[in-house]
Coordinates of C-alpha atoms and ligand atoms in Angstrom, one line a residue:
M1 CA 16.5 -15.7 -11.7
Y2 CA 17.3 -16.8 -8.3
S3 CA 21.3 -17.3 -8.8
T4 CA 21.0 -13.2 -10.7
T5 CA 19.2 -11.6 -7.7
V6 CA 21.8 -13.6 -5.0
T7 CA 24.8 -12.6 -7.2
R8 CA 23.7 -8.7 -7.6
A9 CA 22.3 -8.7 -4.1
A10 CA 25.9 -10.2 -2.9
T11 CA 27.4 -7.6 -4.9
A12 CA 25.7 -4.8 -3.2
L13 CA 26.4 -6.3 0.7
L14 CA 30.4 -6.4 -0.1
L15 CA 30.6 -3.3 -1.2
T16 CA 29.1 -2.2 1.5
A17 CA 31.0 -4.2 4.0
N18 CA 33.8 -3.1 2.0
T19 CA 33.5 0.8 2.1
M20 CA 31.2 1.4 5.3
V21 CA 31.7 1.9 8.7
S22 CA 28.3 0.9 10.2
A23 CA 25.8 -1.9 8.4
L24 CA 23.9 0.9 6.1
D25 CA 26.1 4.2 5.6
L26 CA 23.7 5.8 3.2
D27 CA 24.5 8.7 1.9
I28 CA 21.5 10.5 -0.3
T29 CA 23.5 12.8 -2.4
S30 CA 25.1 9.4 -4.0
V31 CA 23.0 7.7 -6.4
E32 CA 25.1 4.2 -5.9
S33 CA 24.8 4.6 -1.9
I34 CA 21.2 4.4 -2.0
K35 CA 20.9 1.6 -4.3
N36 CA 23.3 0.0 -2.6
T37 CA 21.5 0.3 0.4
A38 CA 17.9 -0.1 -0.8
A39 CA 19.3 -3.7 -2.4
T40 CA 21.1 -4.8 0.8
I41 CA 17.3 -4.2 2.4
A42 CA 15.7 -5.9 -0.1
Y43 CA 17.3 -9.0 0.1
D44 CA 17.3 -9.4 3.8
M45 CA 13.1 -8.9 3.0
M46 CA 12.7 -11.6 0.6
L47 CA 14.9 -14.1 2.8
E48 CA 11.6 -14.0 4.4
Y49 CA 9.3 -15.2 0.9
K50 CA 9.4 -19.0 1.0
G51 CA 7.0 -19.3 -2.1
N52 CA 9.8 -21.4 -3.8
V53 CA 10.2 -23.5 -1.1
S54 CA 8.1 -27.0 -0.9
G55 CA 4.9 -26.5 1.3
G56 CA 4.9 -22.4 0.6
Y57 CA 3.1 -21.1 -1.6
I58 CA 3.3 -19.1 -4.6
G59 CA 3.2 -15.5 -4.3
V60 CA 2.8 -15.5 -0.5
L61 CA 4.3 -15.2 2.7
P62 CA 4.3 -17.7 5.4
G63 CA 1.3 -17.0 7.6
P64 CA -2.2 -17.2 8.5
P65 CA -4.1 -19.3 7.1
P66 CA -3.5 -22.6 6.9
N67 CA -0.3 -21.7 8.5
P68 CA 0.1 -20.5 12.3
P69 CA -1.0 -17.5 12.8
T70 CA 2.8 -15.9 13.2
G71 CA 3.4 -14.4 9.8
Y72 CA 2.0 -12.2 7.2
Y73 CA -1.7 -11.3 6.3
W74 CA -2.2 -12.3 2.3
W75 CA -2.7 -8.9 2.1
E76 CA 0.7 -7.4 2.4
S77 CA 1.9 -10.0 0.0
G78 CA 0.9 -8.3 -2.5
A79 CA 1.5 -5.4 -1.0
M80 CA 5.3 -6.1 -1.0
W81 CA 5.1 -7.2 -4.5
G82 CA 4.1 -3.2 -5.2
S83 CA 6.9 -1.9 -3.2
L84 CA 9.1 -4.5 -5.9
I85 CA 7.9 -2.8 -8.2
D86 CA 8.1 0.6 -7.2
Y87 CA 11.5 -0.7 -6.0
W88 CA 12.7 -1.5 -9.9
H89 CA 10.9 1.2 -11.1
Y90 CA 13.2 4.0 -8.9
T91 CA 16.9 1.5 -9.1
N92 CA 16.2 -0.2 -12.2
D93 CA 17.2 -3.5 -10.3
T94 CA 15.5 -5.9 -11.8
S95 CA 16.6 -9.0 -9.8
Y96 CA 13.3 -9.3 -8.2
N97 CA 10.9 -8.6 -11.6
D98 CA 10.3 -12.3 -12.2
V99 CA 9.2 -13.6 -8.8
T100 CA 7.1 -10.7 -8.5
S101 CA 5.7 -11.4 -12.0
A102 CA 5.0 -15.2 -11.0
G103 CA 4.1 -14.6 -7.5
I104 CA 0.8 -11.4 -8.6
Q105 CA 0.1 -14.5 -11.6
A106 CA -0.5 -17.4 -9.2
Q107 CA -2.9 -15.0 -6.9
V108 CA -5.0 -13.6 -9.5
G109 CA -7.8 -16.4 -8.0
E110 CA -9.9 -19.0 -9.8
D111 CA -12.3 -16.2 -11.1
I112 CA -9.4 -13.2 -12.3
D113 CA -10.4 -10.6 -9.8
M114 CA -7.7 -11.1 -7.1
M115 CA -9.8 -12.9 -4.4
P116 CA -8.3 -16.4 -4.9
S117 CA -10.9 -18.9 -2.7
N118 CA -7.8 -20.2 -0.3
W119 CA -8.2 -16.7 1.3
S120 CA -11.8 -16.2 1.7
Q121 CA -12.0 -16.6 5.3
S122 CA -9.8 -13.3 5.7
M123 CA -10.7 -11.3 2.8
G124 CA -11.7 -8.0 3.4
N125 CA -12.2 -5.2 0.3
D126 CA -8.7 -3.7 1.4
D127 CA -6.6 -7.2 1.1
Q128 CA -8.4 -7.9 -2.1
A129 CA -7.8 -3.8 -3.1
F130 CA -3.9 -4.3 -2.3
W131 CA -3.0 -6.6 -4.3
G132 CA -5.8 -4.7 -7.0
M133 CA -3.1 -1.2 -7.1
T134 CA 0.4 -3.4 -7.2
A135 CA -1.4 -3.9 -10.4
M136 CA -1.9 -1.2 -11.5
L137 CA 1.0 0.4 -10.6
A138 CA 2.6 -2.5 -12.6
A139 CA 0.2 -1.3 -15.2
E140 CA 1.1 2.5 -14.7
Y141 CA 5.1 1.9 -15.1
N142 CA 4.5 -1.0 -17.7
F143 CA 5.9 -3.6 -15.5
P144 CA 6.9 -6.4 -18.6
A145 CA 3.5 -8.2 -18.7
P146 CA 3.1 -11.5 -18.4
A147 CA 4.8 -14.1 -20.7
D148 CA 1.7 -15.8 -21.1
P149 CA -0.2 -14.1 -23.8
K150 CA -3.1 -15.5 -22.2
A151 CA -2.7 -14.1 -18.6
P152 CA -4.8 -11.5 -17.4
S153 CA -3.0 -8.2 -18.5
W154 CA -1.9 -5.7 -15.2
L155 CA -4.6 -3.1 -16.4
S156 CA -7.3 -5.7 -16.9
L157 CA -6.7 -6.8 -13.1
A158 CA -6.8 -3.4 -11.4
Q159 CA -10.5 -3.3 -13.4
A160 CA -11.1 -6.0 -12.1
V161 CA -10.9 -5.0 -9.1
F162 CA -12.8 -2.0 -9.2
N163 CA -15.1 -3.6 -11.0
T164 CA -15.9 -6.2 -8.5
Q165 CA -15.9 -4.1 -4.9
A166 CA -17.9 -1.3 -7.0
V167 CA -22.0 -3.0 -6.6
R168 CA -20.4 -3.6 -3.0
P169 CA -21.4 -0.3 -1.8
D170 CA -24.8 -0.4 0.8
K171 CA -27.4 1.6 2.0
E172 CA -26.0 0.9 5.6
C173 CA -24.0 4.8 7.2
G174 CA -25.6 6.1 4.5
G175 CA -22.9 4.1 1.4
G176 CA -19.6 3.1 1.3
L177 CA -17.6 -0.3 1.6
R178 CA -17.4 -2.4 4.2
W179 CA -14.6 -3.8 5.7
Q180 CA -14.9 -7.5 4.6
V181 CA -16.0 -9.1 1.7
F182 CA -17.9 -11.8 3.2
P183 CA -21.1 -11.8 6.1
Y184 CA -19.4 -14.9 8.1
L185 CA -16.5 -12.7 8.4
T186 CA -15.4 -10.4 11.6
G187 CA -15.6 -7.0 10.7
Y188 CA -18.5 -7.6 7.9
D189 CA -20.4 -4.6 10.1
Y190 CA -17.5 -2.2 9.8
K191 CA -16.8 0.3 7.5
N192 CA -13.6 2.0 6.9
S193 CA -11.1 4.3 5.6
I194 CA -8.5 1.6 4.7
A195 CA -11.4 -0.1 2.3
N196 CA -13.0 2.8 1.0
G197 CA -9.9 4.6 0.5
C198 CA -8.4 1.6 -1.3
F199 CA -11.4 2.0 -3.4
F200 CA -10.7 5.3 -4.3
N201 CA -7.2 5.1 -4.9
I202 CA -7.8 2.6 -7.7
G203 CA -11.3 4.2 -9.2
A204 CA -8.6 8.1 -9.1
R205 CA -5.8 6.4 -11.1
L206 CA -7.8 4.5 -13.7
A207 CA -9.6 7.5 -14.6
R208 CA -6.7 8.8 -15.3
Y209 CA -5.1 5.8 -17.2
T210 CA -8.0 5.4 -19.0
N211 CA -9.1 8.8 -19.0
N212 CA -12.9 6.7 -18.4
D213 CA -15.1 9.3 -16.0
T214 CA -16.9 7.0 -15.0
Y215 CA -13.9 5.8 -12.6
A216 CA -13.6 9.6 -11.6
Q217 CA -17.3 9.5 -10.5
H218 CA -17.4 6.7 -8.2
A219 CA -14.0 7.9 -6.7
E220 CA -15.7 11.5 -5.9
T221 CA -19.1 9.4 -4.4
T222 CA -17.1 7.8 -2.4
W223 CA -14.8 11.3 -1.2
N224 CA -18.3 12.4 -0.8
W225 CA -19.0 8.9 1.5
I226 CA -15.9 9.4 3.8
T227 CA -16.2 13.3 4.6
N228 CA -20.0 12.9 5.4
V229 CA -20.0 10.2 7.4
G230 CA -16.8 12.3 9.1
L231 CA -14.1 9.3 8.6
M232 CA -12.3 12.4 7.3
D233 CA -12.9 15.5 9.4
A234 CA -13.0 19.0 8.3
E235 CA -9.0 18.8 9.6
Y236 CA -8.5 16.2 7.1
N237 CA -8.1 13.4 9.6
V238 CA -8.4 10.3 8.4
Y239 CA -10.3 7.5 11.2
D240 CA -10.2 4.3 11.0
G241 CA -13.5 3.4 11.1
A242 CA -17.1 3.2 12.5
H243 CA -19.9 0.6 13.2
I244 CA -23.4 -0.1 10.9
G245 CA -25.5 -0.9 14.4
H246 CA -24.6 2.8 15.4
N247 CA -25.0 4.0 11.9
C248 CA -21.5 4.7 12.1
T249 CA -21.9 7.5 14.7
D250 CA -19.1 5.0 16.8
I251 CA -16.0 6.8 15.0
N252 CA -12.5 5.1 16.3
K253 CA -10.3 7.8 15.9
V254 CA -6.8 6.1 15.9
Q255 CA -5.1 7.2 12.8
F256 CA -2.8 4.9 10.8
S257 CA -0.2 6.5 8.5
Y258 CA -1.2 4.4 5.7
N259 CA -5.1 5.7 6.0
S260 CA -3.8 9.3 5.2
A261 CA -1.7 8.0 2.5
V262 CA -3.8 6.4 0.3
W263 CA -6.4 8.6 0.5
L264 CA -3.4 11.4 -0.4
L265 CA -2.9 9.6 -3.7
G266 CA -5.8 9.4 -4.8
A267 CA -6.7 13.2 -4.4
A268 CA -3.6 13.7 -5.9
N269 CA -3.8 11.4 -8.7
M270 CA -8.3 12.9 -9.2
Y271 CA -5.8 16.6 -9.2
N272 CA -4.2 15.5 -12.3
Y273 CA -7.0 13.8 -14.1
T274 CA -9.1 17.4 -13.7
N275 CA -5.8 18.6 -15.6
G276 CA -5.3 20.4 -11.9
S277 CA -8.6 21.5 -10.5
A278 CA -8.8 23.8 -7.7
I279 CA -11.3 22.0 -5.8
W280 CA -8.6 18.7 -6.0
E281 CA -6.4 21.0 -4.9
E282 CA -7.2 22.1 -2.0
R283 CA -7.8 18.9 -1.1
T284 CA -4.8 17.3 -2.2
N285 CA -2.8 20.1 0.0
R286 CA -5.2 20.4 3.2
L287 CA -4.6 16.1 3.0
L288 CA -0.6 16.4 2.3
N289 CA -0.1 19.1 5.4
R290 CA -2.5 17.2 8.0
T291 CA -0.6 13.7 6.8
L292 CA 2.8 15.5 7.1
Q293 CA 1.6 17.6 10.9
V294 CA 0.5 13.7 11.8
F295 CA 3.0 11.2 10.4
F296 CA 6.1 13.4 10.8
P297 CA 6.8 15.2 14.0
E298 CA 8.8 19.0 13.5
P299 CA 11.7 19.3 14.0
Q300 CA 13.1 15.7 12.8
R301 CA 10.5 15.3 10.0
V302 CA 11.4 11.5 10.3
A303 CA 7.9 9.6 9.7
Y304 CA 6.3 8.0 12.4
E305 CA 3.9 5.2 12.7
V306 CA 2.1 7.4 16.0
A307 CA -0.7 5.3 16.6
C308 CA 1.7 2.4 18.1
E309 CA 5.4 3.1 17.4
S310 CA 6.4 4.9 20.8
T311 CA 4.9 1.3 22.5
L312 CA 6.3 -0.9 19.5
K313 CA 2.9 -2.5 20.1
C314 CA 2.2 -2.4 16.5
T315 CA 0.4 -5.5 15.1
T316 CA 2.7 -7.3 12.1
D317 CA 0.6 -5.3 9.6
M318 CA 1.4 -1.5 11.1
F319 CA 4.9 -2.3 10.9
S320 CA 4.4 -2.4 7.2
F321 CA 2.5 0.8 6.8
K322 CA 5.6 3.8 6.2
S323 CA 6.2 1.9 3.3
Y324 CA 2.9 2.7 1.8
L325 CA 3.3 6.5 3.2
T326 CA 6.5 6.9 1.6
R327 CA 6.2 6.1 -1.4
W328 CA 2.6 7.3 -1.8
L329 CA 4.2 10.4 -1.0
A330 CA 6.8 10.5 -3.2
S331 CA 4.2 9.2 -6.3
T332 CA 1.8 12.5 -4.7
I333 CA 4.7 15.1 -6.3
K334 CA 4.6 13.0 -9.8
M335 CA 0.7 13.6 -9.7
A336 CA 1.3 17.7 -8.5
P337 CA 4.6 18.4 -8.9
Y338 CA 4.1 21.7 -7.0
T339 CA 4.5 19.8 -3.9
H340 CA 7.7 17.9 -4.6
D341 CA 9.8 20.5 -2.5
T342 CA 7.5 19.9 0.6
I343 CA 6.7 16.3 0.4
M344 CA 11.3 16.3 -0.2
S345 CA 11.9 17.8 2.7
Y346 CA 9.8 14.9 4.6
L347 CA 11.1 12.1 2.7
K348 CA 14.8 12.8 2.9
P349 CA 15.3 13.1 6.7
S350 CA 13.5 10.4 7.0
A351 CA 15.5 8.0 4.6
V352 CA 18.9 8.6 6.4
A353 CA 16.8 8.0 9.9
A354 CA 15.3 5.2 8.4
A355 CA 18.9 3.7 7.1
Q356 CA 20.4 4.9 10.2
Q357 CA 18.4 2.2 12.6
C358 CA 19.3 -0.7 10.7
I359 CA 21.7 -2.2 12.7
G360 CA 19.9 -5.3 14.2
G361 CA 20.0 -8.7 14.8
A362 CA 22.6 -11.6 13.6
N363 CA 23.8 -9.7 10.4
G364 CA 23.7 -6.4 12.1
R365 CA 21.9 -4.7 9.5
T366 CA 17.9 -5.7 10.6
C367 CA 15.7 -2.7 10.6
G368 CA 12.8 -2.2 13.5
L369 CA 10.5 0.1 13.1
S370 CA 11.8 2.9 15.0
W371 CA 13.6 5.4 12.6
N372 CA 13.4 8.3 14.8
S373 CA 16.0 6.5 17.9
G374 CA 19.2 6.1 16.3
K375 CA 19.4 2.5 17.6
W376 CA 17.2 -0.8 16.5
D377 CA 14.4 -1.2 18.3
G378 CA 14.3 -4.9 18.5
T379 CA 11.6 -5.4 16.0
F380 CA 11.9 -7.0 12.6
G381 CA 9.7 -8.6 10.3
V382 CA 8.5 -7.8 6.1
G383 CA 7.3 -4.8 7.2
Q384 CA 10.4 -3.2 8.5
Q385 CA 12.1 -4.3 5.9
M386 CA 9.9 -3.1 3.7
A387 CA 9.1 0.4 4.8
A388 CA 13.4 1.2 5.6
M389 CA 13.8 -0.2 2.0
S390 CA 11.1 2.7 0.7
S391 CA 12.0 5.3 2.1
V392 CA 15.2 5.1 1.2
F393 CA 14.3 4.1 -3.0
V394 CA 12.1 6.9 -3.3
T395 CA 15.7 9.3 -2.7
L396 CA 16.5 8.6 -6.1
A397 CA 14.1 10.6 -7.8
D398 CA 16.1 13.6 -7.1
L399 CA 19.5 12.0 -8.3
V400 CA 18.2 10.4 -11.4
P401 CA 15.2 10.4 -13.9
V402 CA 12.4 8.5 -12.6
A403 CA 9.5 8.6 -15.0
A404 CA 5.7 9.0 -13.3
P405 CA 3.4 6.8 -14.3
F406 CA 1.7 6.5 -17.9
T407 CA -1.4 6.8 -19.0
N408 CA -2.9 4.6 -21.7
A409 CA -2.2 8.4 -23.4
T410 CA 1.0 9.1 -23.0
G411 CA 2.6 6.0 -23.0
G412 CA 0.7 3.0 -21.1
T413 CA 1.3 -0.2 -22.7
S414 CA -1.0 -2.7 -21.0
Q415 CA -4.6 -2.7 -22.1
G416 CA -7.5 -3.4 -19.8
N417 CA -10.7 -4.9 -20.3
P418 CA -13.5 -2.1 -18.5
N419 CA -15.9 -5.7 -18.0
A420 CA -13.0 -7.8 -16.3
G421 CA -14.6 -9.5 -12.9
S422 CA -17.4 -10.0 -14.5
G423 CA -17.4 -13.3 -14.1
S424 CA -17.0 -13.1 -10.9
H425 CA -19.0 -15.5 -9.1
H426 CA -18.2 -15.9 -5.2
D427 CA -20.8 -18.6 -3.8
T428 CA -20.8 -17.5 -0.1
S429 CA -23.0 -20.6 0.5
L430 CA -20.4 -22.7 -0.7
I431 CA -17.8 -21.3 1.5
K432 CA -17.4 -22.9 5.0
P433 CA -18.0 -20.3 7.6
A434 CA -14.8 -19.7 9.3
T435 CA -13.3 -21.4 12.6
G436 CA -12.7 -19.5 15.9
S437 CA -9.0 -18.6 15.1
D438 CA -9.6 -18.0 11.6
R439 CA -12.0 -15.3 12.2
A440 CA -9.8 -13.7 15.0
G441 CA -7.2 -13.3 12.1
A442 CA -9.1 -11.9 9.7
G443 CA -8.2 -8.8 7.1
V444 CA -5.9 -5.3 8.3
V445 CA -6.8 -4.5 11.6
T446 CA -8.8 -7.1 12.9
A447 CA -6.6 -7.6 16.2
L448 CA -7.0 -4.0 16.9
I449 CA -11.0 -4.7 17.1
L450 CA -10.3 -7.4 18.9
I451 CA -8.1 -5.9 21.8
G452 CA -10.8 -3.1 21.6
A453 CA -10.9 0.0 19.7
T454 CA -11.3 2.2 22.6
G455 CA -9.0 0.6 25.3
M456 CA -5.8 0.3 23.9
F457 CA -5.7 2.9 20.3
G458 CA -9.5 4.7 21.9
W459 CA -7.4 7.4 23.5
M460 CA -5.6 7.9 20.5
S461 CA -6.9 11.4 18.8
I462 CA -4.6 14.5 17.4
Ligands
LIG1 C1 17.4 3.8 -15.1 O1 17.7 3.9 -16.4 C2 17.1 5.5 -16.7 C3 16.7 5.4 -18.0 O2 18.0 4.9 -18.9 C4 18.2 6.5 -15.9 O3 17.9 7.9 -17.2 C5 18.2 6.3 -15.2 O4 19.4 7.3 -14.5 C6 18.5 5.0 -14.2 N1 18.8 5.5 -13.0 C7 19.4 4.6 -12.1 C8 19.0 5.0 -10.2 O5 20.1 4.2 -12.5
LIG2 C1 11.6 -19.6 -7.8 O1 10.3 -18.3 -8.3 C2 10.1 -17.6 -9.5 C3 9.7 -16.9 -10.0 O2 9.0 -18.3 -10.3 C4 11.2 -18.3 -10.3 O3 12.2 -17.6 -11.7 C5 12.6 -18.9 -10.0 O4 13.3 -20.2 -11.2 C6 12.3 -20.2 -8.8 N1 13.9 -19.9 -8.0 C7 13.5 -21.6 -7.9 C8 14.8 -21.7 -6.6 O5 12.7 -22.3 -7.9
LIG3 C1 -5.1 -23.1 -2.9 O1 -4.1 -23.7 -2.1 C2 -3.6 -24.8 -2.8 C3 -3.0 -25.5 -1.4 O2 -4.3 -25.5 -0.3 C4 -3.1 -25.0 -4.3 O3 -2.8 -26.3 -4.4 C5 -3.9 -24.0 -5.0 O4 -2.5 -23.8 -5.7 C6 -4.0 -23.2 -4.4 N1 -5.0 -21.9 -4.9 C7 -4.4 -20.7 -5.1 C8 -5.6 -19.6 -6.3 O5 -4.3 -20.3 -4.4
LIG4 C1 -27.4 7.5 9.2 O1 -25.7 8.1 8.9 C2 -25.8 8.8 7.3 C3 -24.4 9.3 6.9 O2 -23.6 10.1 7.7 C4 -26.9 9.8 7.5 O3 -26.8 10.7 5.9 C5 -28.2 9.6 7.7 O4 -28.6 10.3 8.0 C6 -27.8 8.6 8.7 N1 -28.9 8.5 8.9 C7 -29.7 8.1 11.1 C8 -31.2 7.3 10.3 O5 -29.4 8.9 11.2
LIG5 C1 -7.3 17.2 -19.4 O1 -7.2 17.3 -20.4 C2 -6.6 16.8 -21.5 C3 -5.5 17.3 -22.8 O2 -5.8 18.6 -23.1 C4 -8.2 16.0 -22.1 O3 -7.8 15.7 -22.8 C5 -8.9 16.1 -21.0 O4 -10.3 15.0 -21.1 C6 -9.0 16.7 -19.7 N1 -9.2 15.9 -18.5 C7 -10.5 16.7 -18.3 C8 -11.3 15.6 -16.8 O5 -10.8 17.7 -18.4
LIG6 C1 0.0 15.4 -14.5 O1 1.2 14.7 -14.0 C2 2.2 14.8 -15.0 C3 3.6 13.8 -14.8 O2 3.9 13.4 -14.0 C4 2.5 16.3 -14.6 O3 3.5 16.4 -16.0 C5 1.2 17.1 -14.9 O4 2.1 18.6 -14.9 C6 0.6 16.7 -13.9 N1 -0.7 17.6 -14.4 C7 -0.9 18.8 -13.1 C8 -2.1 19.4 -13.4 O5 0.0 18.9 -12.8
LIG7 C1 0.0 23.4 6.9 O1 -1.0 24.7 7.5 C2 -0.6 25.5 8.2 C3 -1.9 26.4 8.4 O2 -2.5 26.7 7.2 C4 1.0 26.1 8.3 O3 1.3 26.7 9.0 C5 1.7 25.5 7.7 O4 3.1 25.3 7.3 C6 1.2 24.3 6.4 N1 2.4 22.7 6.5 C7 2.6 22.2 5.7 C8 3.7 20.8 5.8 O5 2.4 22.8 4.8
LIG8 C1 -5.0 2.7 -25.6 O1 -4.3 3.8 -26.7 C2 -4.3 2.7 -27.4 C3 -3.5 2.6 -28.5 O2 -2.5 3.7 -28.1 C4 -5.7 2.4 -28.7 O3 -5.6 1.5 -29.2 C5 -6.6 1.7 -27.0 O4 -7.9 2.5 -27.6 C6 -6.7 3.2 -26.3 N1 -7.5 3.1 -25.3 C7 -8.5 3.7 -24.4 C8 -9.0 2.9 -23.4 O5 -8.6 4.7 -24.3
LIG9 C1 -16.1 3.3 -18.6 O1 -15.8 2.2 -17.5 C2 -17.1 2.1 -17.0 C3 -16.8 1.4 -15.4 O2 -16.0 0.1 -15.5 C4 -17.5 0.7 -18.2 O3 -18.9 0.8 -17.9 C5 -17.6 1.5 -19.5 O4 -18.2 0.3 -20.6 C6 -16.0 2.2 -20.6 N1 -16.3 2.9 -20.7 C7 -15.4 2.9 -22.1 C8 -15.2 3.7 -23.1 O5 -14.1 2.1 -21.8

C-alpha cells in the first residue's frame, strides 16, 4: 500500500514540478490542480508518521508520552486520520485509506472505547473525542469497514465514546464535562469548551445518523449548559474554559477556532436532524456569523488563528486548528445548504492563501501557519500541513459532486451498537499517578494553562 501511495504522490509532484512556477500553484477552478496540491501537502504530512517504522506506534505520530516531549499528543493523530478520511471523500484518492483504517483500529484500546491505557497519562475527554469524531466521520462517509469482521464498526466506536462520556458530567458548575478524564491529571478541575463541544458534536451527529433522540437530548443539555455557564456568550463567542474552584466564573476568554467550529458543526447537525427547526437555524446562523467575524478578518477572508498567529506563539496543537475550522465549515454547508454562498466566500480565499505560503523548508513547499502573509513564516509540522491540505481539498465541493454525510436511512452502512463502551472499566486505582513531566504535557491546552491563562492569552478578548 505504501508503494501505491508513493507512486501516486510522486506523480503529483512531477506534474507540479513540470507545469508550475512556484511550489504549489493552486488554481481553485481546476479539479486537477486542487487534487495535486492536496496530494502533495498530504504526502509531506505523512512523512512525519512513523507508525510503520520500528519503535513507532501504529496509528500514532511521534510524540509524548513516552517519547521525548517534542512531538504530537495522541489526540492529534486521531485528528489527522479524520483529515485523511475527509481527504479521501473529497478527492477520491484512496492512497491513505489502509494506513488510516489500521491506525484507528490500533488505537481503539483494551475496552474498545478509544481510550488505550498507554495514553492514560494525558487522557482528556477532548482527546478521546477527537478519535470518536474520526470514527463518526468514517461511518458518515461509508469509509471501508475493517476487513476483520470481529473488529468494532466505525459507528460503534463513536457510540462507545459517546456512552463513556455521557455518564461523566457532574454537578460542579451546574453540569458539563471536565476537561480531563482522570482525577490525577492536571486540568481535572477545568471545564472547557472543547471537551463539551466534542461531546455535543458527536451527540448531534449520532442523533442525525441513527435518528435516536436520546443523543439529541444530551446535545441539548450540553448546549444549555455551555450557554448558561457563559463559556458561550450572548454574542456567540466561544471561550476556552473555567475552573470548578471558582464555580466556572473565572472564564478564560481566549478564543480558538476549533472551539467555535466544533460547536458550529454540532449546531448544524441539530438543524439538519430537526428538519430545519427555527431554534437550531438561529443558533447555526449566529455561531456561523461570529465564527467568520472572529477567525476570518475582512477584507481578506483568510482563516486566522487569532489567539496566537500574530506572534507565532502557538503550541503544536494550535498549529492544527485551522484544519478543523475549514473542514467543519465545509461540512456545515452539507447540513445547512443555505449557508453555502456565505461559507464558500471565506473558504476559497483561505485555500488560495494557504497554498501560496507553502513555499518553505528544504523541499521548497513546506506550509506554515500565516496564510495571509504570502510567505512562509518558518513554522512547520503536521498541524500546518493538515490545515493547509484541508483548506485546499474542501474547495472541490464546488466543482465535483461530494456526497453529504450519510445516515442510517440514506445509505450509511456502518451498523452500530447502542451499548458500545459498556465494557469500559478504567480502574483509576490501577493507573500510576502521572510523573511531573507527564502532567506537564497532559491534553490539548495544558501548556496554555501552565503558562498562565491570564498571562499570555488573558488579554485576548475579541
Ligand atoms: C469522485 O468520484 C465521484 C463518483 O464517481 C465523482 O462524481 C467525482 O467527480 C469524483 N471526484 C473527484 C475529485 O474526482
Ligand atoms: C504500513 O502500514 C500499512 C497499514 O497497516 C500497511 O498496509 C503497509 O503495508 C505498511 N508498510 C510497511 C512498509 O510496512
Ligand atoms: C501500548 O504500548 C506497548 C508498547 O509499550 C505496545 O506493545 C502496545 O501494543 C500498546 N497498546 C495499545 C493498546 O496501544
Ligand atoms: C454555579 O454555577 C452554575 C452555572 O452557572 C449556577 O447555575 C449555580 O447557581 C452556581 N452556584 C453557585 C453557588 O453560585
Ligand atoms: C424529520 O423528518 C423525517 C421524515 O419526515 C422524520 O422521519 C423524522 O422523524 C423528523 N425528525 C424530527 C426530529 O422531527
Ligand atoms: C440535511 O442534509 C441533507 C444532506 O445534505 C440536505 O439534503 C437537506 O436539505 C438538509 N436539511 C435541511 C433542513 O437543510
Ligand atoms: C453577521 O451579522 C451582522 C449583524 O447582523 C451582519 O452585519 C453581518 O453581515 C453578518 N456577517 C456574516 C458573515 O454573516
Ligand atoms: C439501519 O438501517 C438498517 C437497514 O437499512 C436497519 O436494519 C436497522 O435497523 C437500522 N438501524 C437503526 C438504528 O435504525
Ligand atoms: C438510543 O440511544 C440510547 C443511548 O445510547 C440507548 O440507550 C437506546 O437503547 C437507543 N435506542 C435505540 C432504539 O437504539
